[in-house]
Coordinates of C-alpha atoms in Angstrom, one line a residue:
M617 CA 23.9 -0.8 27.7
S618 CA 22.3 -4.0 26.4
T619 CA 19.2 -5.6 27.9
K620 CA 19.5 -8.7 30.0
I621 CA 16.7 -11.3 30.3
L622 CA 16.0 -12.5 33.8
L623 CA 14.7 -16.1 33.7
C624 CA 12.6 -18.0 36.2
D625 CA 11.1 -21.5 35.9
C626 CA 8.2 -20.5 38.2
A627 CA 8.8 -23.1 41.0
G628 CA 10.1 -25.6 38.5
S629 CA 6.9 -25.8 36.6
Q630 CA 8.5 -25.1 33.1
S631 CA 11.6 -26.0 31.3
I632 CA 13.8 -23.1 30.0
D633 CA 16.9 -23.5 27.8
A634 CA 18.8 -20.3 28.7
E635 CA 21.7 -21.1 26.4
K636 CA 19.5 -21.6 23.3
L637 CA 17.4 -18.5 24.1
A638 CA 20.5 -16.3 24.5
S639 CA 22.0 -17.6 21.2
A640 CA 18.9 -17.1 19.1
C641 CA 18.1 -13.7 20.5
D642 CA 21.7 -12.4 20.6
V643 CA 21.2 -11.2 24.2
A644 CA 22.5 -12.0 27.6
C645 CA 20.4 -14.2 29.9
S646 CA 20.6 -14.8 33.6
K647 CA 20.7 -18.3 34.9
V648 CA 17.3 -20.0 35.3
H649 CA 16.0 -19.0 38.8
T650 CA 13.1 -20.6 40.6
A651 CA 11.3 -17.9 42.7
L652 CA 12.4 -14.5 41.6
C653 CA 9.2 -12.9 42.8
T654 CA 9.4 -14.3 46.3
R655 CA 12.4 -16.1 47.9
E656 CA 14.9 -14.7 45.3
I657 CA 13.6 -11.2 45.2
E658 CA 16.9 -9.8 46.4
V659 CA 18.6 -11.6 43.5
A660 CA 16.1 -9.9 41.2
A661 CA 16.9 -6.5 42.8
A662 CA 20.6 -7.0 42.3
L663 CA 20.2 -8.0 38.6
M664 CA 17.9 -5.1 38.0
Q665 CA 20.5 -2.7 39.3
E666 CA 23.0 -3.9 36.8
G667 CA 21.2 -2.4 33.9
D668 CA 18.2 -2.7 31.6
T669 CA 16.3 -5.9 32.2
L670 CA 13.5 -7.9 30.5
I671 CA 11.8 -10.1 33.1
A672 CA 10.4 -13.4 31.9
C673 CA 7.3 -13.3 34.0
G674 CA 3.8 -12.0 33.1
Q675 CA 2.0 -12.8 36.3
E676 CA 3.9 -10.8 38.9
Q677 CA 4.6 -7.6 36.9
D678 CA 3.2 -5.4 39.8
V679 CA 5.8 -6.9 42.2
F680 CA 8.7 -6.1 39.9
R681 CA 7.4 -2.6 39.1
A682 CA 7.1 -1.9 42.8
L683 CA 10.6 -3.2 43.3
A684 CA 12.0 -1.0 40.5
E685 CA 10.2 2.1 42.0
E686 CA 11.7 1.3 45.4
L687 CA 15.2 1.0 43.8
E688 CA 14.5 4.3 41.9
L689 CA 15.0 2.4 38.6
D690 CA 13.1 2.7 35.3
A691 CA 10.3 0.1 35.0
P692 CA 11.6 -3.1 33.5
G693 CA 10.2 -4.9 30.4
F694 CA 8.3 -8.1 30.6
V695 CA 7.7 -11.2 28.5
D696 CA 5.3 -14.0 29.4
L697 CA 7.1 -17.2 28.5
R698 CA 5.3 -19.4 31.0
D699 CA 1.6 -19.1 29.9
R700 CA 2.4 -18.7 26.2
A701 CA 5.0 -21.4 25.9
G702 CA 6.3 -23.2 29.0
W703 CA 3.0 -24.3 30.5
S704 CA 2.0 -26.5 27.6
E705 CA 1.5 -30.1 26.7
Q706 CA 4.5 -29.6 24.4
G707 CA 6.4 -27.3 26.8
K708 CA 9.6 -29.3 26.6
D709 CA 9.8 -28.6 22.9
A710 CA 9.0 -24.9 23.2
A711 CA 12.6 -23.5 23.2
P712 CA 12.3 -22.0 19.7
K713 CA 9.0 -20.4 20.6
M714 CA 10.4 -19.0 23.8
A715 CA 13.3 -17.5 21.9
A716 CA 10.9 -15.9 19.4
L717 CA 8.7 -14.4 22.1
A718 CA 11.7 -13.0 23.9
A719 CA 13.2 -11.5 20.7
E720 CA 9.8 -9.8 20.0
A721 CA 9.7 -8.3 23.5
L722 CA 13.1 -6.8 23.0
L723 CA 12.0 -5.0 19.8
P724 CA 11.4 -1.3 20.3
Q725 CA 7.9 -0.2 19.5
P726 CA 6.9 3.2 18.1
I727 CA 4.8 5.6 20.2
T728 CA 1.3 6.2 18.9
P729 CA 0.6 9.9 18.2
S730 CA -1.9 11.4 20.5
M731 CA -3.8 14.6 21.4
D732 CA -4.8 16.2 24.7
V733 CA -8.5 16.1 25.6
F734 CA -9.7 18.6 28.3
S735 CA -12.7 17.9 30.5
E736 CA -13.8 20.5 33.0
G737 CA -16.6 18.2 34.4
T738 CA -19.7 19.8 32.9
C739 CA -22.1 16.9 33.0
F740 CA -25.5 16.4 31.2
I741 CA -27.8 13.8 32.7
I742 CA -30.8 12.6 30.7
G743 CA -33.5 10.4 32.3
P744 CA -36.6 10.2 34.5
G745 CA -36.5 12.3 37.7
A746 CA -36.7 9.4 40.1
V747 CA -33.2 8.3 39.2
A748 CA -31.7 11.3 37.5
F749 CA -32.2 13.7 40.5
D750 CA -30.6 11.3 42.9
V751 CA -27.6 10.8 40.6
A752 CA -27.3 14.6 40.1
E753 CA -27.5 15.2 43.8
R754 CA -24.6 12.8 44.5
L755 CA -22.4 14.1 41.6
A756 CA -23.1 17.8 42.1
T757 CA -20.1 18.2 44.5
A758 CA -17.7 16.7 41.9
L759 CA -19.2 17.8 38.6
A760 CA -21.2 20.8 37.1
V761 CA -24.5 19.0 36.6
T762 CA -27.5 19.7 34.4
V763 CA -30.4 17.3 34.3
L764 CA -32.7 17.0 31.3
V765 CA -35.7 15.3 33.0
T766 CA -37.8 13.2 30.6
D767 CA -40.9 13.0 32.7
D768 CA -43.0 15.4 34.9
S769 CA -41.0 14.9 38.0
E770 CA -40.4 18.1 40.0
P771 CA -36.9 18.8 41.3
M772 CA -36.5 19.6 45.0
S773 CA -32.9 20.8 45.0
R774 CA -31.1 23.8 43.4
A775 CA -27.7 22.1 43.7
Y776 CA -27.9 21.5 40.0
D777 CA -29.7 22.8 36.9
V778 CA -32.8 21.2 35.6
V779 CA -34.5 21.5 32.2
R780 CA -37.2 19.7 30.2
G781 CA -37.1 18.9 26.6
R782 CA -36.5 16.4 23.8
I783 CA -33.0 15.5 22.5
K784 CA -33.0 16.1 18.7
S785 CA -29.3 15.2 18.2
L786 CA -26.2 14.5 20.2
N787 CA -22.7 14.7 18.7
G788 CA -19.1 14.7 19.9
A789 CA -17.2 12.9 22.6
L790 CA -15.5 13.5 25.9
G791 CA -14.8 17.1 26.4
G792 CA -16.7 18.2 23.4
F793 CA -20.4 17.0 23.3
T794 CA -22.9 19.3 21.5
L795 CA -26.7 18.8 22.0
S796 CA -29.6 20.1 20.0
M797 CA -33.0 20.1 21.8
D798 CA -36.6 20.8 20.9
A799 CA -39.4 21.8 23.3
L800 CA -36.8 23.0 25.8
Q801 CA -38.2 24.4 29.1
Q802 CA -36.0 26.0 31.7
L803 CA -36.9 26.0 35.4
E804 CA -38.0 29.4 36.8
P805 CA -36.9 29.4 40.5
G806 CA -38.9 32.3 41.8
G807 CA -42.3 32.2 43.6
R808 CA -44.0 30.0 46.1
G809 CA -45.1 26.4 45.6
A810 CA -44.0 24.2 42.7
F811 CA -41.4 25.6 40.4
A812 CA -42.6 27.2 37.1
W813 CA -41.3 26.4 33.7
S814 CA -40.5 28.7 30.7
E815 CA -42.4 28.4 27.5
P816 CA -41.0 25.6 25.3
R817 CA -38.7 26.5 22.4
D818 CA -37.2 24.5 19.6
K819 CA -33.6 24.4 18.2
A820 CA -32.0 25.0 21.6
K821 CA -28.2 24.3 21.7
S822 CA -26.0 23.2 24.6
S823 CA -22.6 21.7 25.1
C824 CA -21.0 19.6 27.8
D825 CA -18.0 17.3 28.6
I826 CA -19.8 14.2 29.8
V827 CA -23.2 12.7 29.0
L828 CA -25.0 10.3 31.4
D829 CA -27.9 8.4 29.6
L830 CA -30.4 7.0 32.1
T831 CA -33.3 6.7 29.7
G832 CA -32.9 3.0 29.3
G833 CA -33.9 3.4 25.6
T834 CA -32.1 3.7 22.3
P835 CA -28.7 5.3 22.7
F836 CA -28.3 8.8 21.3
V837 CA -25.0 7.9 19.6
Q838 CA -23.6 5.1 17.4
A839 CA -21.7 2.4 19.3
P840 CA -22.2 4.0 22.7
A841 CA -19.8 1.6 24.4
K842 CA -17.0 3.0 22.1
R843 CA -17.9 6.7 22.7
E844 CA -15.6 8.2 25.4
G845 CA -17.5 10.4 27.8
Y846 CA -20.9 8.8 26.9
L847 CA -22.0 6.6 29.8
S848 CA -25.3 4.8 29.9
A849 CA -27.1 2.5 32.4
D850 CA -30.4 0.9 32.9
P851 CA -32.2 3.1 35.4
K852 CA -33.6 -0.1 37.1
D853 CA -30.1 -1.6 37.6
A854 CA -28.8 0.0 40.8
V855 CA -25.4 -1.5 40.4
A856 CA -25.0 -0.3 36.9
V857 CA -26.0 3.2 38.0
E858 CA -23.5 3.2 40.8
R859 CA -20.7 2.1 38.4
M860 CA -21.7 4.8 36.0
M861 CA -21.5 7.5 38.7
F862 CA -18.1 6.3 39.7
D863 CA -16.8 6.4 36.1
A864 CA -18.3 9.8 35.5
A865 CA -16.5 11.3 38.6
Q866 CA -13.1 10.2 37.1
L867 CA -13.7 12.1 33.8
V868 CA -12.3 15.4 34.9
G869 CA -8.9 16.7 33.8
T870 CA -6.6 16.3 30.9
F871 CA -6.5 13.0 29.0
E872 CA -4.5 11.6 26.1
K873 CA -6.5 10.5 23.1
P874 CA -4.6 8.3 20.7
L875 CA -4.7 9.3 17.1
Y876 CA -5.4 5.9 15.8
V877 CA -5.6 6.6 12.0
R878 CA -4.2 9.1 9.6
V879 CA -5.8 10.3 6.3
E880 CA -4.0 11.3 3.2
E881 CA -6.7 13.3 1.4
S882 CA -5.0 13.3 -2.0
L883 CA -5.1 9.5 -2.1
C884 CA -8.8 9.1 -1.1
A885 CA -11.0 7.7 -3.8
H886 CA -14.3 8.7 -2.2
S887 CA -15.6 10.9 -5.0
R888 CA -14.7 13.1 -8.0
A889 CA -16.9 15.8 -9.6
E890 CA -19.8 14.8 -7.3
Q891 CA -19.6 11.2 -8.5
V892 CA -19.3 8.8 -5.5
G893 CA -16.7 6.0 -5.8
C894 CA -15.4 4.2 -2.7
T895 CA -17.5 4.2 0.5
N896 CA -15.8 1.3 2.3
C897 CA -14.7 3.3 5.3
L898 CA -18.1 5.1 5.6
D899 CA -19.9 1.8 5.5
I900 CA -17.8 -0.1 8.0
C901 CA -17.1 2.6 10.7
P902 CA -19.0 1.5 13.9
T903 CA -18.9 4.9 15.6
G904 CA -19.8 7.2 12.8
A905 CA -16.4 9.0 13.1
I906 CA -16.0 9.1 9.3
T907 CA -18.0 11.5 7.1
P908 CA -17.8 12.7 3.5
A909 CA -15.8 15.9 3.0
G910 CA -16.0 16.8 -0.6
E911 CA -13.8 14.5 -2.7
H912 CA -12.3 12.8 0.3
V913 CA -13.5 11.7 3.8
A914 CA -12.8 13.2 7.2
I915 CA -12.2 11.3 10.4
D916 CA -13.1 12.9 13.7
P917 CA -10.3 11.7 16.1
M918 CA -12.5 12.3 19.1
I919 CA -15.1 9.8 18.0
C920 CA -12.8 7.3 16.4
A921 CA -12.4 4.2 18.7
G922 CA -9.4 2.8 16.8
C923 CA -10.9 -0.5 15.5
G924 CA -8.8 -0.1 12.3
A925 CA -11.4 -1.6 10.0
C926 CA -11.3 1.5 7.8
A927 CA -7.6 1.1 7.2
A928 CA -8.0 -2.6 6.4
L929 CA -10.6 -1.9 3.8
C930 CA -9.2 1.3 2.3
P931 CA -8.2 0.4 -1.3
S932 CA -5.9 3.3 -1.9
T933 CA -4.0 3.4 1.5
A934 CA -5.4 6.9 2.0
I935 CA -6.3 5.7 5.6
T936 CA -3.4 4.3 7.5
Y937 CA -3.5 2.8 11.0
E938 CA -1.1 4.2 13.6
D939 CA -1.5 2.0 16.7
P940 CA 0.8 0.4 15.6
P941 CA 1.6 1.3 12.0
V942 CA 1.8 -1.6 9.6
S943 CA 5.6 -1.4 9.4
A944 CA 5.9 -2.0 13.2
L945 CA 3.5 -5.0 13.0
L946 CA 5.5 -6.4 10.1
S947 CA 8.7 -6.0 12.1
R948 CA 7.2 -8.0 15.0
M949 CA 6.1 -10.8 12.7
H950 CA 9.5 -10.9 11.0
I951 CA 11.4 -11.2 14.2
L952 CA 9.1 -13.9 15.5
A953 CA 9.4 -16.1 12.4
R954 CA 13.2 -15.5 12.0
T955 CA 14.1 -16.1 15.6
Y956 CA 11.9 -19.3 15.7
R957 CA 13.9 -20.7 12.8
R958 CA 17.2 -19.6 14.2
A959 CA 16.4 -21.5 17.4
G960 CA 15.8 -24.7 15.4
G961 CA 12.0 -24.5 14.7
Q962 CA 10.7 -25.5 11.3
A963 CA 7.1 -24.5 10.6
P964 CA 5.7 -21.9 13.0
R965 CA 2.0 -20.9 13.1
L966 CA 0.9 -17.4 14.0
L967 CA -2.0 -16.8 16.4
V968 CA -3.3 -13.2 16.3
H969 CA -5.4 -12.2 19.3
D970 CA -6.4 -9.3 21.6
S971 CA -6.7 -9.0 25.4
H972 CA -9.6 -11.5 25.4
G973 CA -7.5 -14.0 23.5
A974 CA -4.6 -13.4 25.9
E975 CA -6.8 -14.3 28.9
M976 CA -8.0 -17.5 27.1
I977 CA -4.3 -18.5 26.5
R978 CA -3.5 -17.9 30.2
L979 CA -6.5 -20.0 31.3
A980 CA -5.6 -22.8 28.9
A981 CA -2.1 -22.9 30.1
R982 CA -3.0 -23.0 33.8
F983 CA -5.8 -25.5 33.6
G984 CA -5.5 -27.2 30.2
R985 CA -3.2 -28.3 27.4
G986 CA -1.8 -24.9 26.7
L987 CA -0.8 -23.8 23.2
P988 CA 1.1 -26.2 20.8
S989 CA 4.8 -25.5 20.8
D990 CA 4.7 -24.3 17.1
V991 CA 1.9 -21.8 17.6
I992 CA 3.3 -18.3 18.3
P993 CA 0.8 -15.8 19.8
I994 CA 1.0 -12.1 18.9
E995 CA -1.2 -9.8 20.9
L996 CA -2.7 -6.6 19.3
A997 CA -4.8 -3.9 20.9
V998 CA -7.5 -4.6 18.3
I999 CA -7.8 -7.4 15.7
S1000 CA -10.5 -6.0 13.5
G1001 CA -7.9 -4.1 11.5
F1002 CA -5.8 -7.1 10.8
G1003 CA -6.4 -7.2 7.0
H1004 CA -5.5 -9.2 4.0
A1005 CA -2.1 -7.4 3.6
E1006 CA -1.0 -8.4 7.1
M1007 CA -2.3 -11.9 6.7
L1008 CA -0.4 -12.4 3.5
A1009 CA 2.7 -10.8 4.9
A1010 CA 2.7 -13.2 7.8
L1011 CA 2.7 -16.1 5.4
A1012 CA 5.4 -14.4 3.3
H1013 CA 7.6 -14.1 6.5
G1014 CA 7.5 -17.9 6.8
F1015 CA 4.5 -18.8 9.0
A1016 CA 2.8 -22.0 7.9
R1017 CA -0.6 -20.7 8.9
V1018 CA -2.3 -17.6 10.4
D1019 CA -5.3 -17.7 12.6
V1020 CA -7.2 -14.8 14.3
V1021 CA -8.9 -15.4 17.6
L1022 CA -12.2 -13.6 17.7
A1023 CA -13.5 -12.0 20.9
P1024 CA -17.2 -11.5 21.8
T1025 CA -16.8 -7.7 21.1
T1026 CA -14.9 -8.1 17.9
E1027 CA -16.2 -6.1 14.9
R1028 CA -15.9 -8.9 12.4
D1029 CA -17.4 -7.5 9.2
A1030 CA -14.1 -6.2 7.9
L1031 CA -12.3 -9.3 9.1
D1032 CA -14.7 -11.6 7.2
R1033 CA -14.2 -9.6 4.0
E1034 CA -10.4 -9.5 4.4
L1035 CA -10.1 -13.2 5.2
E1036 CA -12.1 -14.1 2.0
L1037 CA -9.8 -11.9 0.0
A1038 CA -6.6 -13.3 1.6
Q1039 CA -7.8 -16.8 1.1
A1040 CA -8.5 -16.2 -2.6
I1041 CA -4.8 -15.2 -2.9
A1042 CA -3.1 -17.6 -0.5
G1043 CA -5.5 -20.5 -0.3
I1044 CA -8.1 -21.5 2.3
G1045 CA -5.8 -23.9 4.3
A1046 CA -3.4 -21.2 5.3
L1047 CA -5.7 -18.7 7.0
G1048 CA -8.7 -18.8 9.4
L1049 CA -10.7 -17.2 12.1
I1050 CA -11.2 -19.0 15.4
D1051 CA -14.5 -18.2 17.2
E1052 CA -14.2 -20.2 20.5
A1053 CA -15.3 -19.0 23.9
D1054 CA -13.8 -22.0 25.7
P1055 CA -10.0 -22.0 26.2
D1056 CA -9.8 -25.8 26.0
A1057 CA -11.7 -25.7 22.7
L1058 CA -9.3 -23.1 21.4
C1059 CA -6.3 -25.2 22.1
D1060 CA -7.9 -28.4 20.9
S1061 CA -8.7 -26.8 17.5
L1062 CA -5.0 -25.8 17.2
Y1063 CA -3.7 -29.3 18.1
E1064 CA -6.0 -30.8 15.5
Q1065 CA -5.0 -28.4 12.7
N1066 CA -3.2 -29.5 9.6
A1067 CA -1.2 -26.6 8.3
P1068 CA 0.4 -26.4 4.9
A1069 CA 4.2 -26.2 4.5
P1070 CA 5.6 -22.7 4.9
L1071 CA 7.6 -20.8 2.3
A1072 CA 10.9 -22.4 1.8
D1073 CA 12.5 -19.0 1.2
P1074 CA 10.6 -16.3 3.3
V1075 CA 10.6 -12.8 2.0
L1076 CA 10.5 -9.4 3.6
P1077 CA 7.6 -7.4 2.1
L1078 CA 7.8 -3.6 2.6
G1079 CA 5.9 -0.5 1.5
N1080 CA 2.3 0.5 1.9
R1081 CA -0.4 -2.1 2.3
R1082 CA -1.0 -2.5 -1.4
Q1083 CA 2.7 -3.1 -2.1
I1084 CA 2.9 -5.5 0.9
A1085 CA 0.0 -7.5 -0.4
R1086 CA 1.4 -7.7 -4.0
L1087 CA 4.9 -8.7 -2.9
S1088 CA 3.5 -11.3 -0.5
A1089 CA 1.2 -12.7 -3.2
Q1090 CA 4.1 -13.0 -5.6
A1091 CA 6.1 -15.0 -3.1
L1092 CA 3.1 -17.2 -2.3
N1093 CA 2.2 -17.8 -6.0
P1094 CA 5.6 -18.1 -7.8
Q1095 CA 4.1 -20.3 -10.6
A1096 CA 1.0 -18.2 -11.3
E1097 CA 0.7 -17.4 -14.9
A1098 CA -2.9 -16.1 -15.1
P1099 CA -4.4 -13.4 -12.9
L1100 CA -5.9 -14.7 -9.6
P1101 CA -9.7 -14.3 -9.5
L1102 CA -10.8 -12.3 -6.5
P1103 CA -14.2 -11.8 -4.7
E1104 CA -16.5 -9.0 -5.6
G1105 CA -15.5 -5.7 -4.0
A1106 CA -11.7 -6.6 -4.0
P1107 CA -9.4 -3.5 -4.2
Y1108 CA -7.4 -5.1 -7.1
G1109 CA -8.6 -5.7 -10.6
A1110 CA -8.9 -4.8 -14.3
V1111 CA -11.3 -2.7 -16.3
A1112 CA -13.0 -4.3 -19.3
V1113 CA -14.1 -1.9 -22.1
N1114 CA -16.7 -2.7 -24.7
T1115 CA -14.9 -1.1 -27.7
D1116 CA -18.1 -1.2 -29.8
A1117 CA -19.9 1.0 -27.3
C1118 CA -16.9 3.2 -26.2
T1119 CA -16.7 6.6 -27.9
L1120 CA -13.4 7.5 -26.3
C1121 CA -15.0 10.5 -24.6
L1122 CA -12.5 9.9 -21.8
S1123 CA -14.9 10.9 -19.0
C1124 CA -13.5 7.9 -17.1
V1125 CA -9.9 9.3 -17.4
S1126 CA -10.9 12.6 -15.9
L1127 CA -12.5 11.0 -12.8
C1128 CA -10.1 8.1 -12.1
P1129 CA -8.7 8.9 -8.7
S1130 CA -5.6 6.7 -8.9
G1131 CA -4.5 7.5 -12.5
A1132 CA -5.1 3.9 -13.6
L1133 CA -7.0 5.1 -16.6
I1134 CA -4.8 7.4 -18.8
D1135 CA -5.3 9.1 -22.1
N1136 CA -2.8 9.8 -24.9
P1137 CA -2.5 13.5 -25.8
D1138 CA -1.3 12.6 -29.3
K1139 CA -4.1 10.3 -30.4
P1140 CA -7.6 9.0 -29.4
Q1141 CA -6.5 6.2 -27.0
L1142 CA -7.6 4.9 -23.6
N1143 CA -4.8 3.3 -21.6
F1144 CA -4.9 1.3 -18.4
Q1145 CA -2.4 0.4 -15.7
Q1146 CA -3.8 -2.5 -13.7
D1147 CA -1.6 -2.2 -10.6
A1148 CA -3.0 1.3 -9.9
C1149 CA -6.7 0.3 -10.2
L1150 CA -8.6 0.5 -7.0
Q1151 CA -11.9 -1.0 -8.4
C1152 CA -13.7 2.0 -6.9
G1153 CA -16.2 1.9 -9.8
M1154 CA -16.2 5.6 -10.5
C1155 CA -15.3 5.0 -14.2
K1156 CA -18.2 2.6 -14.5
T1157 CA -20.6 5.1 -12.9
I1158 CA -19.6 8.0 -15.2
C1159 CA -19.4 6.2 -18.5
P1160 CA -22.2 7.5 -20.6
E1161 CA -22.2 4.5 -22.9
N1162 CA -22.2 1.8 -20.1
A1163 CA -19.1 0.4 -21.8
I1164 CA -17.0 -0.3 -18.6
T1165 CA -17.1 -3.5 -16.5
L1166 CA -14.9 -4.1 -13.4
V1167 CA -13.0 -7.4 -13.2
P1168 CA -11.7 -8.2 -9.7
Q1169 CA -8.4 -10.0 -10.0
L1170 CA -4.8 -9.8 -9.1
D1171 CA -2.3 -9.9 -11.9
L1172 CA 1.1 -10.7 -10.4
S1173 CA 3.0 -10.4 -13.7
D1174 CA 5.1 -7.3 -14.7
A1175 CA 2.4 -6.5 -17.3
A1176 CA 0.2 -5.1 -14.5
L1177 CA 2.9 -2.5 -13.8
S1178 CA 2.8 -1.1 -17.3
Q1179 CA 0.2 0.6 -19.5
Q1180 CA -2.0 -1.4 -21.9
V1181 CA -4.3 0.0 -24.6
L1182 CA -8.0 -0.7 -23.8
N1183 CA -9.4 1.2 -26.9
E1184 CA -8.1 3.4 -29.7
E1185 CA -9.3 4.8 -32.9
E1186 CA -8.0 6.8 -35.9
P1187 CA -8.1 10.6 -35.3
F1188 CA -9.9 12.9 -37.7
A1189 CA -7.9 15.3 -39.9
C1190 CA -9.1 18.9 -40.0
V1191 CA -10.4 19.7 -43.5
E1192 CA -8.7 23.1 -43.4
C1193 CA -5.2 22.6 -42.0
G1194 CA -5.0 18.8 -41.7
A1195 CA -4.3 18.9 -38.0
L1196 CA -5.4 15.7 -36.2
F1197 CA -8.2 16.1 -33.6
G1198 CA -11.0 14.1 -32.1
V1199 CA -12.1 10.7 -33.1
K1200 CA -12.8 10.0 -36.8
S1201 CA -15.8 7.7 -36.2
T1202 CA -17.4 10.2 -33.8
V1203 CA -17.0 13.1 -36.2
E1204 CA -18.4 11.1 -39.0
R1205 CA -21.4 10.0 -36.9
I1206 CA -22.1 13.6 -35.9
M1207 CA -21.9 14.7 -39.6
E1208 CA -24.4 12.0 -40.5
K1209 CA -26.9 13.0 -37.8
L1210 CA -26.6 16.8 -38.0
S1211 CA -25.5 17.8 -41.5
G1212 CA -28.4 19.2 -43.6
T1213 CA -31.0 18.4 -40.9
H1214 CA -30.2 20.4 -37.8
P1215 CA -31.1 24.2 -38.2
M1216 CA -27.6 25.3 -37.1
F1217 CA -26.0 23.1 -39.8
A1218 CA -28.5 23.5 -42.6
T1219 CA -25.9 24.7 -45.1
S1220 CA -22.7 22.9 -46.2
D1221 CA -20.5 25.8 -44.8
K1222 CA -22.0 25.3 -41.4
A1223 CA -21.6 21.5 -41.5
R1224 CA -18.1 21.9 -42.7
M1225 CA -17.1 23.5 -39.4
I1226 CA -17.8 20.2 -37.7
Q1227 CA -14.8 18.9 -39.6
M1228 CA -12.5 21.6 -38.5
C1229 CA -10.1 21.7 -35.6
D1230 CA -10.7 24.3 -32.8
N1231 CA -8.4 27.0 -34.3
C1232 CA -9.8 26.7 -37.8
R1233 CA -13.4 26.7 -36.5
V1234 CA -12.8 29.9 -34.7
N1235 CA -11.2 31.5 -37.7
A1236 CA -14.1 30.5 -39.9
Q1237 CA -16.6 31.9 -37.6
F1238 CA -14.8 35.3 -37.6
Q1239 CA -15.1 35.4 -41.3
Q1240 CA -18.9 34.9 -41.4
T1241 CA -21.4 37.8 -41.6
D1242 CA -23.3 36.4 -38.6
N1243 CA -20.1 36.0 -36.6
P1244 CA -21.3 35.3 -33.0
F1245 CA -18.1 37.0 -31.8
Q1246 CA -18.7 40.2 -33.8
S1247 CA -19.5 43.4 -32.0
N1248 CA -20.9 46.7 -33.2
P1249 CA -18.7 48.6 -35.8
K1250 CA -16.1 50.7 -34.1
P1251 CA -17.0 54.4 -34.1
K1252 CA -15.1 56.6 -36.5
V1253 CA -12.4 58.8 -34.8
V1254 CA -13.3 62.4 -35.1
T1255 CA -10.4 64.7 -36.0
T1256 CA -9.8 68.5 -36.2
D1257 CA -10.2 68.3 -40.0
D1258 CA -13.7 67.0 -39.5
Y1259 CA -14.7 70.0 -37.5
F1260 CA -13.1 72.4 -40.1
S1261 CA -14.9 70.7 -43.0
K1262 CA -18.2 71.0 -41.1
R1263 CA -17.7 74.8 -40.7
K1264 CA -16.9 75.2 -44.4
D1265 CA -20.1 73.4 -45.3
H1266 CA -22.1 75.8 -43.1

């Protein structure tokens, strides 16, 4: 059964064109009601009972969910047309935008994979006794509490365990913390008077589900606000301590932990043969969830907070974001742009934001100018993973400009790098970041914008992030003849080889993680395929002659998809059999330096072996009297005749 959109003009405060919306979205719409959440609630109930519904109201979602529960119906979908389109200085012209937002809301979204996290409520409290003992006393009935007291306070209760010591390391997350402690002392409960303590010992280990940090000092983990199960509060702030206790009491049971990212180890360009190449994800991860694991990296799903910066910066697409995957995000952008044009719009602009941006949009709509009618908002759980591939894809879909609204908590290091890269490909005027805390200032900046014209013929880029970026760049630069110069550290580029210094040792080929550098088994030749190059720098690091230089650029021509020769030389012909092997200049240089001077090549016969192929060299060595492969002479086989001859001699 198809979904029906229930429309409401919110007490006549906005204008909705039901006919245009239905035509552009290819979906049935109700007539435009005025008070579906109050006076017309019975009408809403009747419409909801007819089948699947999408209710055009963001403010009163709880009312309609409660109504659906009362009617024993599945929860309806929602789309906020009022705050994002109708309540605007240009609200009368917002019909194409409303149609786009409704079409996006009708688009099915994939379910993010997840794992179960189990917490039995074992809680470790760290802090001074004056605060920690009171918190432990109050939580002891709900959690299994252990206090690591950081001062000389004496406990007065045995309702919880108490230890003294010094935290050496703390790792893990909710349901799986591990602690290492030095100078650990355990309380000895026997005897009269003050409790006694055991002798201090180092390297003690413990584990717990929840950690409460009341030290008021440096956190024991990276990005503590993003570490699930790690709660901290200033011990002098009574309200913060109360809030922490309330949150801790809720962390018992089974929880779903989204698996935000996926790693394809075979594609990772972190290292080869102990030579480190790409470290983008290791450098950018705010929580420390990513660690080296041999030639690739490993991501701890329990520590990962899902910012997506690693996927945005990964040059090889070894790390992919799953909440949502890039294909789902591209589908949303495609349906927004396409429906906007179908409804009569001309040059839409895309506004990417998170929940903070959504609140700013709501405030601007209620109390200010609201968004311009051509600015289409798209909300993401996090925006720090919105990289250059997504930015370019949005422009390729037909948006005239793409802006990302920053929040106070946004991790913007990756965004800044990705924006610079995207601007180098698409131009500065088509992309930007908006760092405004005032909703009115946000809208004013959008009204004052001068966006370039969108693509006349939008395209639909598909594939992984590298393929999406390349296809989008080709659509945005149809007249480009020379490669586009890119900023330092870009994941696209060429390799320049100093042919005078290069000896064609091919060390670079053996370490190249993407296969961009290729040898020729038939002759001394170094080939290169630019489209595959990740600019990881491993070839530059391993080159013994320092003959390699990285050139960040994006070649959009077909030449980047095929192999080109970077260096080649004439092979040397074996002096025995004539087989081609090695590099002629290298063999001649070795002959010049070693022949007649090095003790091992003091004679012409020894030096001649340098000019032989592998097979002939081995054969020649077998024929020599000082053959290094020669063993002791084989003992003569003793026969019966030998015994008879010995007896005759006697």
